[in-house]
Coordinates of C-alpha atoms and ligand atoms in Angstrom, one line a residue:
X1 CA -185.5 -4.1 -50.3
X2 CA -187.4 -7.4 -50.3
X3 CA -187.4 -11.0 -49.3
X4 CA -186.4 -9.7 -45.8
X5 CA -188.3 -11.9 -43.3
X6 CA -190.9 -12.8 -46.0
X7 CA -190.5 -15.1 -49.1
X8 CA -191.2 -12.9 -52.0
X9 CA -189.9 -9.6 -53.5
X10 CA -186.2 -10.6 -53.4
X11 CA -184.3 -7.4 -54.0
X12 CA -180.7 -6.8 -52.3
X13 CA -179.1 -3.5 -53.1
X14 CA -175.3 -3.6 -52.9
X15 CA -173.6 -0.2 -52.5
X16 CA -169.8 -0.4 -52.8
X17 CA -167.2 1.9 -54.1
X18 CA -169.7 4.6 -55.2
X19 CA -171.7 2.1 -57.2
X20 CA -175.0 0.6 -56.8
X21 CA -175.9 -2.9 -58.0
X22 CA -179.1 -4.5 -57.4
X23 CA -179.1 -8.3 -56.9
X24 CA -182.5 -9.8 -57.8
X25 CA -185.5 -7.7 -58.7
X26 CA -188.5 -9.7 -57.5
X27 CA -192.3 -9.0 -57.2
X28 CA -194.0 -9.1 -53.8
X29 CA -196.8 -11.8 -53.7
X30 CA -199.2 -13.1 -51.1
X31 CA -200.5 -10.6 -48.4
X32 CA -202.0 -7.5 -49.6
X33 CA -199.7 -5.3 -47.4
X34 CA -196.8 -7.1 -49.3
X35 CA -198.2 -6.6 -52.7
X36 CA -198.9 -3.0 -52.2
X37 CA -195.1 -2.6 -51.9
X38 CA -195.0 -3.4 -55.6
X39 CA -196.7 -0.1 -56.2
X40 CA -194.4 2.0 -54.1
X41 CA -191.3 3.5 -55.5
X42 CA -188.0 2.1 -54.3
X43 CA -186.2 3.9 -51.4
X44 CA -183.4 4.9 -53.8
X45 CA -183.7 6.6 -57.2
X46 CA -183.9 3.7 -60.0
X47 CA -181.5 5.6 -62.1
X48 CA -178.9 5.6 -59.4
X49 CA -178.6 1.8 -59.7
X50 CA -176.1 1.0 -62.4
X51 CA -176.5 -2.6 -63.1
X52 CA -178.7 -5.6 -61.9
X53 CA -178.1 -9.3 -61.4
X54 CA -180.7 -12.0 -61.4
X55 CA -180.0 -15.4 -59.6
X56 CA -183.0 -17.0 -61.4
X57 CA -186.0 -16.4 -63.3
X58 CA -188.8 -17.0 -60.8
X59 CA -191.2 -14.0 -60.7
X60 CA -190.3 -13.2 -57.0
X61 CA -186.8 -12.7 -58.3
X62 CA -187.3 -11.0 -61.6
X63 CA -191.0 -9.6 -61.8
X64 CA -190.2 -6.1 -60.5
X65 CA -187.8 -5.4 -63.4
X66 CA -190.3 -3.8 -65.6
X67 CA -191.3 -1.4 -62.8
X68 CA -187.7 -0.7 -62.2
X69 CA -187.2 0.1 -65.9
X70 CA -190.3 2.3 -65.8
X71 CA -188.8 4.3 -62.9
X72 CA -185.7 5.1 -64.9
X73 CA -183.3 2.1 -64.5
X74 CA -181.1 1.9 -67.6
X75 CA -178.3 -0.5 -66.6
X76 CA -177.6 -3.9 -67.9
X77 CA -179.2 -6.9 -66.2
X78 CA -176.8 -9.8 -65.9
X79 CA -178.0 -13.5 -65.6
X80 CA -177.2 -17.0 -67.0
X81 CA -178.4 -17.6 -70.6
X82 CA -181.3 -19.9 -69.4
X83 CA -182.3 -17.5 -66.9
X84 CA -182.5 -14.8 -69.8
X85 CA -184.7 -17.1 -71.8
X86 CA -187.0 -18.0 -69.0
X87 CA -187.2 -14.3 -67.7
X88 CA -188.4 -13.4 -71.1
X89 CA -191.2 -15.8 -71.0
X90 CA -192.0 -15.2 -67.3
X91 CA -192.2 -11.3 -67.6
X92 CA -194.2 -11.4 -70.8
X93 CA -196.7 -13.7 -69.2
X94 CA -196.8 -11.6 -66.0
X95 CA -197.6 -8.5 -68.0
X96 CA -200.3 -10.1 -69.9
X97 CA -202.0 -11.5 -66.7
X98 CA -201.7 -8.1 -65.2
X99 CA -203.3 -6.5 -68.2
X100 CA -206.1 -9.1 -68.3
X101 CA -206.8 -9.0 -64.6
X102 CA -207.1 -5.2 -64.6
X103 CA -209.3 -5.4 -67.7
X104 CA -211.4 -8.1 -66.2
X105 CA -211.7 -6.2 -62.8
X106 CA -212.9 -3.1 -64.7
X107 CA -215.4 -5.0 -66.9
X108 CA -217.0 -6.8 -63.9
X109 CA -216.7 -3.8 -61.6
X110 CA -215.4 -5.9 -58.7
X111 CA -212.5 -3.6 -58.0
X112 CA -212.3 -1.0 -55.4
X113 CA -209.8 1.0 -57.6
X114 CA -211.4 2.7 -60.4
X115 CA -210.1 2.1 -62.9
X116 CA -207.9 -0.9 -61.9
X117 CA -204.4 -0.6 -63.4
X118 CA -201.9 -3.3 -64.4
X119 CA -198.7 -3.1 -62.3
X120 CA -196.8 -3.2 -65.6
X121 CA -197.7 -3.7 -69.3
X122 CA -196.3 -5.8 -72.0
X123 CA -194.5 -2.7 -73.3
X124 CA -192.8 -2.2 -69.9
X125 CA -191.8 -5.9 -69.8
X126 CA -190.4 -5.6 -73.4
X127 CA -188.3 -2.7 -72.5
X128 CA -186.8 -4.7 -69.4
X129 CA -186.1 -7.7 -71.6
X130 CA -183.9 -5.6 -73.8
X131 CA -181.5 -5.0 -70.9
X132 CA -180.9 -8.7 -70.2
X133 CA -177.2 -9.6 -70.5
X134 CA -176.7 -13.5 -70.5
X135 CA -173.3 -14.8 -68.9
X136 CA -172.5 -18.4 -68.9
X137 CA -171.8 -20.3 -65.5
X138 CA -168.4 -19.8 -63.8
X139 CA -167.3 -17.0 -66.0
X140 CA -166.5 -13.9 -63.8
X141 CA -167.9 -10.8 -65.5
X142 CA -167.3 -7.1 -64.5
X143 CA -170.9 -5.5 -63.9
X144 CA -169.6 -2.0 -63.0
X145 CA -166.0 -0.8 -62.5
X146 CA -164.5 -2.8 -59.6
X147 CA -167.4 -5.3 -59.1
X148 CA -167.6 -8.7 -60.9
X149 CA -170.2 -11.4 -60.7
X150 CA -169.8 -15.1 -61.3
X151 CA -172.7 -17.4 -61.7
X152 CA -172.6 -20.9 -60.1
X153 CA -175.3 -23.5 -60.5
X154 CA -177.8 -23.6 -57.6
X155 CA -179.9 -26.6 -58.7
X156 CA -183.2 -24.7 -58.0
X157 CA -184.5 -24.3 -61.6
X158 CA -183.0 -24.5 -65.0
X159 CA -180.6 -21.5 -65.2
X160 CA -180.6 -20.9 -61.3
X161 CA -177.6 -19.6 -59.8
X162 CA -175.8 -18.2 -56.8
X163 CA -174.2 -14.8 -57.6
X164 CA -170.7 -14.7 -56.4
X165 CA -170.0 -10.9 -56.3
X166 CA -166.4 -9.6 -55.8
X167 CA -165.7 -6.1 -54.7
X168 CA -162.3 -5.3 -55.8
X169 CA -161.7 -2.3 -53.5
X170 CA -162.1 -4.4 -50.3
X171 CA -161.2 -7.8 -51.8
X172 CA -164.6 -9.0 -50.3
X173 CA -166.6 -11.9 -51.8
X174 CA -170.3 -11.7 -51.2
X175 CA -172.3 -14.8 -52.1
X176 CA -175.9 -14.1 -52.9
X177 CA -177.4 -17.5 -52.6
X178 CA -180.7 -16.9 -54.7
X179 CA -182.8 -19.9 -53.9
X180 CA -181.1 -23.1 -52.9
X181 CA -182.0 -26.4 -54.8
X182 CA -182.1 -29.8 -53.4
X183 CA -180.0 -32.9 -53.2
X184 CA -180.7 -36.2 -55.1
X185 CA -183.7 -35.0 -57.0
X186 CA -184.6 -35.8 -60.7
X187 CA -184.5 -33.3 -63.4
X188 CA -182.1 -30.7 -61.6
X189 CA -178.4 -31.3 -60.6
X190 CA -177.5 -30.9 -56.8
X191 CA -176.6 -27.5 -55.5
X192 CA -173.0 -26.7 -56.2
X193 CA -170.8 -26.7 -53.1
X194 CA -169.2 -23.5 -52.0
X195 CA -166.2 -23.5 -49.7
X196 CA -165.7 -19.8 -48.9
X197 CA -167.3 -16.3 -49.0
X198 CA -166.7 -13.3 -46.8
X199 CA -170.5 -12.5 -46.6
X200 CA -173.4 -15.0 -47.3
X201 CA -176.9 -14.6 -48.1
X202 CA -178.9 -17.6 -47.8
X203 CA -182.6 -18.5 -48.3
X204 CA -184.7 -19.9 -45.3
X205 CA -188.0 -20.7 -46.8
X206 CA -188.0 -24.2 -45.1
X207 CA -185.8 -23.2 -42.4
X208 CA -188.0 -25.0 -39.8
X209 CA -189.0 -28.1 -41.9
X210 CA -187.7 -31.2 -43.3
X211 CA -189.5 -32.3 -46.5
X212 CA -191.3 -35.5 -46.4
X213 CA -189.0 -38.4 -47.4
X214 CA -188.8 -39.0 -51.0
X215 CA -191.2 -42.0 -51.5
X216 CA -190.3 -42.7 -55.1
X217 CA -193.5 -41.2 -56.3
X218 CA -195.8 -43.6 -54.4
X219 CA -198.1 -41.0 -52.8
X220 CA -198.4 -39.2 -56.1
X221 CA -199.3 -42.5 -57.7
X222 CA -202.0 -43.2 -55.2
X223 CA -203.5 -39.7 -55.4
X224 CA -203.8 -40.1 -59.1
X225 CA -205.0 -43.6 -59.0
X226 CA -207.8 -42.9 -56.5
X227 CA -209.0 -39.9 -58.3
X228 CA -209.0 -41.6 -61.6
X229 CA -210.9 -44.5 -60.2
X230 CA -213.6 -42.0 -59.1
X231 CA -213.5 -40.7 -62.6
X232 CA -212.3 -37.4 -61.4
X233 CA -209.7 -34.9 -62.5
X234 CA -206.4 -34.2 -60.8
X235 CA -205.9 -30.4 -61.1
X236 CA -202.3 -29.4 -60.4
X237 CA -201.9 -25.6 -59.9
X238 CA -198.3 -25.6 -61.0
X239 CA -195.5 -23.2 -60.8
X240 CA -194.9 -23.0 -64.5
X241 CA -191.2 -22.8 -63.9
X242 CA -189.6 -25.9 -63.0
X243 CA -192.4 -27.8 -61.1
X244 CA -194.2 -28.8 -64.4
X245 CA -191.1 -30.6 -65.6
X246 CA -190.6 -32.5 -62.4
X247 CA -194.3 -33.5 -62.4
X248 CA -194.2 -34.7 -65.9
X249 CA -191.1 -36.5 -65.1
X250 CA -193.0 -38.4 -62.3
X251 CA -196.1 -39.0 -64.3
X252 CA -194.1 -40.5 -67.1
X253 CA -192.1 -42.6 -64.7
X254 CA -195.2 -43.8 -62.8
X255 CA -196.7 -44.7 -66.2
X256 CA -193.7 -46.5 -67.3
X257 CA -193.9 -48.6 -64.1
X258 CA -197.5 -49.1 -64.6
X259 CA -198.3 -47.7 -61.2
X260 CA -201.0 -45.4 -62.6
X261 CA -203.2 -45.9 -65.7
X262 CA -202.3 -43.8 -68.6
X263 CA -204.7 -40.8 -68.8
X264 CA -204.7 -37.6 -70.8
X265 CA -202.3 -35.1 -69.2
X266 CA -203.1 -31.6 -70.3
X267 CA -200.6 -28.8 -69.8
X268 CA -202.8 -25.7 -69.9
X269 CA -200.4 -22.7 -69.7
X270 CA -198.9 -21.0 -72.6
X271 CA -196.1 -20.1 -70.3
X272 CA -195.5 -23.7 -69.0
X273 CA -195.5 -24.8 -72.6
X274 CA -192.7 -22.4 -73.6
X275 CA -190.7 -23.3 -70.5
X276 CA -191.0 -26.9 -71.4
X277 CA -189.5 -26.2 -74.6
X278 CA -186.4 -24.5 -72.9
X279 CA -185.9 -27.4 -70.6
X280 CA -185.8 -29.7 -73.6
X281 CA -183.4 -27.6 -75.4
X282 CA -181.1 -27.4 -72.3
X283 CA -181.0 -31.2 -71.3
X284 CA -177.3 -30.8 -70.9
X285 CA -177.8 -28.4 -68.0
X286 CA -180.1 -30.8 -66.2
X287 CA -179.5 -33.8 -64.0
X288 CA -177.6 -36.4 -66.1
X289 CA -180.2 -38.9 -65.4
X290 CA -182.7 -37.0 -67.7
X291 CA -180.6 -37.4 -70.8
X292 CA -180.0 -41.0 -70.1
X293 CA -183.5 -42.1 -69.5
X294 CA -184.2 -45.6 -70.8
X295 CA -187.4 -45.9 -72.8
X296 CA -190.2 -48.5 -72.3
X297 CA -188.2 -51.4 -73.7
X298 CA -185.2 -50.5 -71.6
X299 CA -183.2 -49.0 -74.5
X300 CA -181.3 -45.9 -74.2
X301 CA -182.9 -43.2 -76.3
X302 CA -181.0 -42.0 -79.3
X303 CA -183.5 -39.1 -79.8
X304 CA -183.5 -38.0 -76.3
X305 CA -185.1 -34.5 -77.1
X306 CA -188.2 -36.4 -78.2
X307 CA -189.0 -38.2 -75.0
X308 CA -187.8 -35.9 -72.1
X309 CA -190.9 -35.0 -70.2
X310 CA -193.4 -36.7 -72.5
X311 CA -196.1 -38.7 -70.8
X312 CA -198.2 -41.3 -72.8
X313 CA -201.0 -39.0 -73.7
X314 CA -199.6 -35.5 -73.1
X315 CA -201.6 -32.7 -74.7
X316 CA -200.4 -29.1 -74.8
X317 CA -203.3 -26.8 -74.8
X318 CA -203.0 -23.8 -77.1
X319 CA -206.2 -22.0 -77.4
X320 CA -208.7 -20.7 -74.9
X321 CA -211.3 -22.8 -76.6
X322 CA -209.4 -26.0 -76.0
X323 CA -208.9 -25.0 -72.4
X324 CA -212.7 -24.4 -71.9
X325 CA -213.5 -27.8 -73.3
X326 CA -211.1 -29.4 -70.8
X327 CA -212.6 -27.3 -68.0
X328 CA -216.1 -28.5 -68.8
X329 CA -215.3 -32.0 -69.6
X330 CA -215.8 -34.7 -67.0
X331 CA -213.2 -37.2 -68.6
X332 CA -210.7 -38.4 -66.0
X333 CA -207.4 -36.5 -66.7
X334 CA -204.4 -34.8 -65.2
X335 CA -204.5 -31.0 -65.7
X336 CA -201.4 -28.9 -65.0
X337 CA -202.1 -25.3 -65.1
X338 CA -200.5 -22.1 -63.6
X339 CA -200.3 -20.2 -61.4
X340 CA -198.9 -22.4 -58.7
X341 CA -200.4 -20.6 -55.7
X342 CA -203.7 -20.3 -57.6
X343 CA -203.5 -16.5 -57.4
X344 CA -204.1 -16.1 -61.1
X345 CA -203.8 -17.6 -64.5
X346 CA -205.8 -20.3 -66.3
X347 CA -205.9 -22.6 -63.3
X348 CA -208.6 -20.4 -61.7
X349 CA -211.0 -21.3 -64.5
X350 CA -210.3 -25.0 -63.9
X351 CA -210.8 -24.6 -60.1
X352 CA -214.1 -22.8 -60.7
X353 CA -215.3 -26.2 -62.4
X354 CA -213.3 -28.6 -60.3
X355 CA -213.7 -27.4 -56.7
X356 CA -217.4 -28.0 -56.1
X357 CA -217.1 -31.8 -57.2
X358 CA -215.9 -34.3 -54.6
X359 CA -214.5 -36.6 -57.3
X360 CA -211.7 -34.2 -58.3
X361 CA -208.5 -33.6 -56.6
X362 CA -206.6 -30.3 -56.4
X363 CA -202.9 -31.1 -55.8
X364 CA -200.5 -28.5 -54.7
X365 CA -196.9 -29.2 -55.5
X366 CA -195.0 -26.2 -54.2
X367 CA -194.9 -23.6 -51.3
X368 CA -198.1 -21.8 -50.7
X369 CA -197.3 -18.3 -49.3
X370 CA -199.5 -16.7 -46.7
X371 CA -202.5 -14.8 -48.1
X372 CA -202.6 -16.9 -51.3
X373 CA -205.7 -18.8 -52.4
X374 CA -203.5 -21.9 -52.5
X375 CA -202.7 -21.5 -48.8
X376 CA -206.4 -21.0 -48.0
X377 CA -207.4 -24.2 -49.8
X378 CA -204.4 -26.2 -48.1
X379 CA -205.7 -25.0 -44.8
X380 CA -209.1 -26.3 -45.5
X381 CA -211.1 -23.4 -46.6
X382 CA -214.8 -24.3 -47.5
X383 CA -215.2 -21.4 -50.0
X384 CA -212.9 -19.4 -52.0
X385 CA -213.6 -16.3 -54.0
X386 CA -212.6 -16.4 -57.7
X387 CA -213.2 -13.7 -60.0
X388 CA -215.7 -12.0 -57.7
X389 CA -217.7 -15.1 -57.1
X390 CA -217.8 -17.6 -54.1
X391 CA -216.9 -21.1 -55.2
X392 CA -217.8 -24.0 -52.8
X393 CA -214.8 -26.4 -52.1
X394 CA -215.8 -30.0 -52.1
X395 CA -213.0 -31.5 -54.0
X396 CA -210.1 -33.4 -52.2
X397 CA -207.3 -31.0 -51.4
X398 CA -203.7 -32.6 -51.3
X399 CA -200.2 -31.2 -51.0
X400 CA -196.9 -32.8 -51.8
X401 CA -193.9 -31.1 -50.3
X402 CA -191.4 -33.6 -51.7
X403 CA -191.6 -31.9 -55.0
X404 CA -190.6 -28.5 -53.5
X405 CA -187.6 -26.9 -55.4
X406 CA -186.3 -25.4 -52.1
X407 CA -183.8 -27.0 -49.8
X408 CA -185.3 -28.0 -46.5
X409 CA -183.5 -27.3 -43.3
X410 CA -181.2 -30.5 -43.3
X411 CA -180.3 -29.7 -47.0
X412 CA -179.5 -26.0 -46.1
X413 CA -177.3 -27.3 -43.2
X414 CA -175.7 -29.9 -45.6
X415 CA -174.8 -27.2 -48.0
X416 CA -173.4 -24.8 -45.3
X417 CA -171.1 -27.5 -44.1
X418 CA -169.2 -27.2 -47.4
X419 CA -167.8 -24.0 -46.2
X420 CA -164.1 -24.6 -45.0
X421 CA -164.2 -21.3 -43.1
X422 CA -167.2 -19.5 -41.9
X423 CA -168.4 -16.3 -43.5
X424 CA -167.8 -13.4 -41.3
X425 CA -171.5 -12.9 -41.4
X426 CA -174.3 -14.9 -42.8
X427 CA -177.7 -13.1 -43.6
X428 CA -180.9 -15.2 -43.7
X429 CA -183.3 -14.0 -46.4
X430 CA -186.3 -15.4 -48.2
X431 CA -188.2 -16.9 -45.3
X432 CA -191.2 -16.1 -43.1
X433 CA -190.1 -15.1 -39.6
X434 CA -190.6 -18.6 -37.8
X435 CA -188.6 -20.7 -40.2
X436 CA -186.0 -18.0 -40.5
X437 CA -185.4 -17.7 -36.7
X438 CA -185.5 -21.5 -36.3
X439 CA -182.8 -21.8 -39.0
X440 CA -180.7 -19.0 -37.4
X441 CA -180.9 -20.8 -34.0
X442 CA -179.8 -24.0 -35.7
X443 CA -176.8 -22.5 -37.6
X444 CA -175.7 -20.8 -34.4
X445 CA -175.8 -23.9 -32.4
X446 CA -174.5 -26.4 -34.9
X447 CA -171.9 -24.3 -36.8
X448 CA -171.3 -21.4 -34.3
X449 CA -171.5 -18.8 -37.2
X450 CA -172.7 -15.2 -36.8
X451 CA -176.1 -14.9 -38.4
X452 CA -178.4 -12.0 -38.9
X453 CA -181.9 -11.7 -40.1
X454 CA -182.4 -8.0 -41.4
X455 CA -185.8 -6.5 -41.7
X456 CA -187.3 -4.8 -44.6
X457 CA -185.2 -1.7 -45.8
X458 CA -182.6 -2.3 -43.2
X459 CA -179.1 -1.3 -44.1
X460 CA -176.1 -3.6 -43.0
X461 CA -172.5 -2.4 -43.1
X462 CA -170.2 -5.2 -44.3
Ligands
ZN501 ZN1 -187.1 -19.6 -56.8

């Protein structure tokens, strides 16, 4: 019911032994025709779904939950403890943005809808959060009679997992891959190997691409250095979940190595700030390198919580007033602000000020879905419309794929090669048609597996 030949809206309905379980409950983002699906009701009654499972907290995997609850879903929502914490932050923030955007659209009358309504409210989100049921990694848990789930670390985000679902009746194991993380990256562990499943669902976001080689932060360093030398700002529209931590890790590392001058780094996103706190509280779930970081003098840190993700001049912005001062200031700085595809959030205010000035750089650090402002800018748009006004684009636009949280095509293949016997069928999900079809051809050619790429609302008998 989502992420079928597209990258957002992840929702897979499992109907087995007279029970319905929804795996992931994501929002559609990007193109208008996709976003409109968020307003439509599901093709099945929400109260016929008995339980839900979340693979990780990203909005395209959790953001429909308040809508599901508003339509009558009353079951439990199983996920890892970190996913539960992050999902609370994400849903509350999303509800607030929805309400603010609707309110602003109505006030400035640039909506075609009268009045513009939020997709869900903070009250809807709060009701959804009460259903969250945290379960630790690798602890099989019954979700409905005859169906159990086990979460396995996917290395894509703090708390991220594959959901290994076992259907007792048939003895079949279905591995819902969620989003697949990457190998040999800082901050997060490698994706766990899996050696068997009867049915596999795997993402294909970068199914036709290989990420640029990890250059040990050199390109990031030169972008920051060149911008700061011109006395400009580096604005990073950040996916508040996960990317901010990796970016801070790199800025901190480059400062330590003296590859960049130490400049103020502003994290201007209440959500990113809350997420950063979760990462610091759960260092034990991250890549071992994080907790063993040496400090400037080369000593292992005793107080590791104090230093993880802390650059030299890190400032966490709390108030709108402080945010405005940074937007209007011409002091060289790095500003990290959500949302990552520049579709909403405080980063839009920074962009209004920063885009018309060639001294500044807008640096995109994650996937930019079709139809988003981020994609427009990366593709060279000269104007972009923000809050009903045309903004001229004169700033330098850069994109670093190396920081993606999604496995590329080689990494997906590396992960698939862990299987000791092929799944009876592998469904590709979470990809736009071209990457998905390219990956399908590659898996068929190199592994000789049976691969399907179901369309939206297509039913598959397994
Ligand atoms: Zn994700």
